[in-house]
């Protein structure tokens, strides 16, 4: 088993346009916006993969670094609490 890491940082406005988030939409493969279902990432080009790990702990560490790098963009103070996020 292995785990792929994908990243997307964008606005709620982009998420509201759910057409490009659906696999049958013509913009789906080129759109970097997060798909409606996680499994649909696998339908996108392999170049969207930020990393691949066989050890889930390594994947979780990568995810943690991604979250911490973007913490300033989180809306609420609770969501920006790095101690809570690290847990």
PDB file of C-alpha atoms in Angstrom:
ATOM      1  CA  UNK A   1       0.000   0.000   0.000  1.00  0.00           C
ATOM      2  CA  UNK A   2       1.137   3.557  -0.590  1.00  0.00           C
ATOM      3  CA  UNK A   3      -0.162   7.069   0.062  1.00  0.00           C
ATOM      4  CA  UNK A   4      -0.130  10.047  -2.304  1.00  0.00           C
ATOM      5  CA  UNK A   5      -0.006  13.629  -1.102  1.00  0.00           C
ATOM      6  CA  UNK A   6      -1.793  16.396  -2.973  1.00  0.00           C
ATOM      7  CA  UNK A   7      -2.001  20.025  -1.983  1.00  0.00           C
ATOM      8  CA  UNK A   8      -4.359  22.834  -2.825  1.00  0.00           C
ATOM      9  CA  UNK A   9      -4.682  26.254  -1.263  1.00  0.00           C
ATOM     10  CA  UNK A  10      -7.399  28.458  -2.625  1.00  0.00           C
ATOM     11  CA  UNK A  11     -10.524  30.433  -1.907  1.00  0.00           C
ATOM     12  CA  UNK A  12     -14.026  29.368  -0.992  1.00  0.00           C
ATOM     13  CA  UNK A  13     -15.109  30.998  -4.252  1.00  0.00           C
ATOM     14  CA  UNK A  14     -13.205  28.303  -6.164  1.00  0.00           C
ATOM     15  CA  UNK A  15     -14.834  25.561  -4.100  1.00  0.00           C
ATOM     16  CA  UNK A  16     -18.294  26.909  -4.897  1.00  0.00           C
ATOM     17  CA  UNK A  17     -17.670  26.276  -8.599  1.00  0.00           C
ATOM     18  CA  UNK A  18     -18.195  22.548  -8.273  1.00  0.00           C
ATOM     19  CA  UNK A  19     -18.227  21.874 -12.042  1.00  0.00           C
ATOM     20  CA  UNK A  20     -14.409  21.688 -12.319  1.00  0.00           C
ATOM     21  CA  UNK A  21     -14.434  19.520  -9.189  1.00  0.00           C
ATOM     22  CA  UNK A  22     -16.419  16.780 -10.994  1.00  0.00           C
ATOM     23  CA  UNK A  23     -14.604  14.177 -13.149  1.00  0.00           C
ATOM     24  CA  UNK A  24     -16.924  14.561 -16.167  1.00  0.00           C
ATOM     25  CA  UNK A  25     -16.393  18.330 -16.374  1.00  0.00           C
ATOM     26  CA  UNK A  26     -14.053  19.404 -19.223  1.00  0.00           C
ATOM     27  CA  UNK A  27     -11.864  21.460 -16.832  1.00  0.00           C
ATOM     28  CA  UNK A  28     -11.527  18.677 -14.253  1.00  0.00           C
ATOM     29  CA  UNK A  29      -8.145  17.218 -15.242  1.00  0.00           C
ATOM     30  CA  UNK A  30      -6.431  20.611 -15.531  1.00  0.00           C
ATOM     31  CA  UNK A  31      -8.040  22.187 -12.458  1.00  0.00           C
ATOM     32  CA  UNK A  32      -5.927  22.095  -9.303  1.00  0.00           C
ATOM     33  CA  UNK A  33      -8.961  22.708  -7.095  1.00  0.00           C
ATOM     34  CA  UNK A  34      -9.725  19.823  -4.745  1.00  0.00           C
ATOM     35  CA  UNK A  35     -12.153  17.268  -6.254  1.00  0.00           C
ATOM     36  CA  UNK A  36     -15.514  16.592  -4.646  1.00  0.00           C
ATOM     37  CA  UNK A  37     -14.288  13.113  -3.640  1.00  0.00           C
ATOM     38  CA  UNK A  38     -10.739  12.349  -2.455  1.00  0.00           C
ATOM     39  CA  UNK A  39     -10.507   9.287  -4.705  1.00  0.00           C
ATOM     40  CA  UNK A  40     -10.970  11.545  -7.729  1.00  0.00           C
ATOM     41  CA  UNK A  41      -7.444  12.926  -7.231  1.00  0.00           C
ATOM     42  CA  UNK A  42      -6.308   9.665  -8.850  1.00  0.00           C
ATOM     43  CA  UNK A  43      -8.069  10.731 -12.067  1.00  0.00           C
ATOM     44  CA  UNK A  44      -5.899  13.835 -12.332  1.00  0.00           C
ATOM     45  CA  UNK A  45      -2.434  13.944 -13.933  1.00  0.00           C
ATOM     46  CA  UNK A  46       0.353  12.328 -11.894  1.00  0.00           C
ATOM     47  CA  UNK A  47       2.175  15.688 -11.907  1.00  0.00           C
ATOM     48  CA  UNK A  48      -0.322  16.856  -9.259  1.00  0.00           C
ATOM     49  CA  UNK A  49       1.141  14.348  -6.777  1.00  0.00           C
ATOM     50  CA  UNK A  50       3.345  16.184  -4.274  1.00  0.00           C
ATOM     51  CA  UNK A  51       4.758  13.015  -2.732  1.00  0.00           C
ATOM     52  CA  UNK A  52       4.238   9.274  -2.317  1.00  0.00           C
ATOM     53  CA  UNK A  53       4.932   7.284   0.837  1.00  0.00           C
ATOM     54  CA  UNK A  54       4.659   3.641   1.840  1.00  0.00           C
ATOM     55  CA  UNK A  55       4.860   4.558   5.525  1.00  0.00           C
ATOM     56  CA  UNK A  56       1.682   6.355   6.670  1.00  0.00           C
ATOM     57  CA  UNK A  57       3.659   8.165   9.392  1.00  0.00           C
ATOM     58  CA  UNK A  58       5.804   9.838   6.736  1.00  0.00           C
ATOM     59  CA  UNK A  59       2.667  10.862   4.857  1.00  0.00           C
ATOM     60  CA  UNK A  60       1.200  12.289   8.070  1.00  0.00           C
ATOM     61  CA  UNK A  61       4.414  14.231   8.765  1.00  0.00           C
ATOM     62  CA  UNK A  62       4.280  15.718   5.261  1.00  0.00           C
ATOM     63  CA  UNK A  63       0.632  16.642   5.787  1.00  0.00           C
ATOM     64  CA  UNK A  64       1.500  18.283   9.105  1.00  0.00           C
ATOM     65  CA  UNK A  65       4.197  20.401   7.443  1.00  0.00           C
ATOM     66  CA  UNK A  66       1.722  21.456   4.742  1.00  0.00           C
ATOM     67  CA  UNK A  67      -0.843  22.503   7.326  1.00  0.00           C
ATOM     68  CA  UNK A  68       1.661  24.452   9.409  1.00  0.00           C
ATOM     69  CA  UNK A  69       2.998  26.255   6.327  1.00  0.00           C
ATOM     70  CA  UNK A  70      -0.519  27.509   5.567  1.00  0.00           C
ATOM     71  CA  UNK A  71      -1.718  28.210   9.100  1.00  0.00           C
ATOM     72  CA  UNK A  72      -1.747  32.001   8.629  1.00  0.00           C
ATOM     73  CA  UNK A  73      -4.451  31.624   5.975  1.00  0.00           C
ATOM     74  CA  UNK A  74      -6.854  29.788   8.302  1.00  0.00           C
ATOM     75  CA  UNK A  75      -9.970  31.779   9.151  1.00  0.00           C
ATOM     76  CA  UNK A  76     -10.350  31.315  12.891  1.00  0.00           C
ATOM     77  CA  UNK A  77      -7.932  31.680  15.785  1.00  0.00           C
ATOM     78  CA  UNK A  78      -8.810  28.144  16.887  1.00  0.00           C
ATOM     79  CA  UNK A  79      -7.840  26.800  13.446  1.00  0.00           C
ATOM     80  CA  UNK A  80      -4.538  28.722  13.620  1.00  0.00           C
ATOM     81  CA  UNK A  81      -3.632  27.219  17.013  1.00  0.00           C
ATOM     82  CA  UNK A  82      -0.417  25.358  16.127  1.00  0.00           C
ATOM     83  CA  UNK A  83      -0.415  23.397  19.407  1.00  0.00           C
ATOM     84  CA  UNK A  84      -3.847  21.989  18.596  1.00  0.00           C
ATOM     85  CA  UNK A  85      -2.824  21.282  15.009  1.00  0.00           C
ATOM     86  CA  UNK A  86       0.340  19.439  16.075  1.00  0.00           C
ATOM     87  CA  UNK A  87      -1.729  17.155  18.277  1.00  0.00           C
TER      88      UNK A  87
END
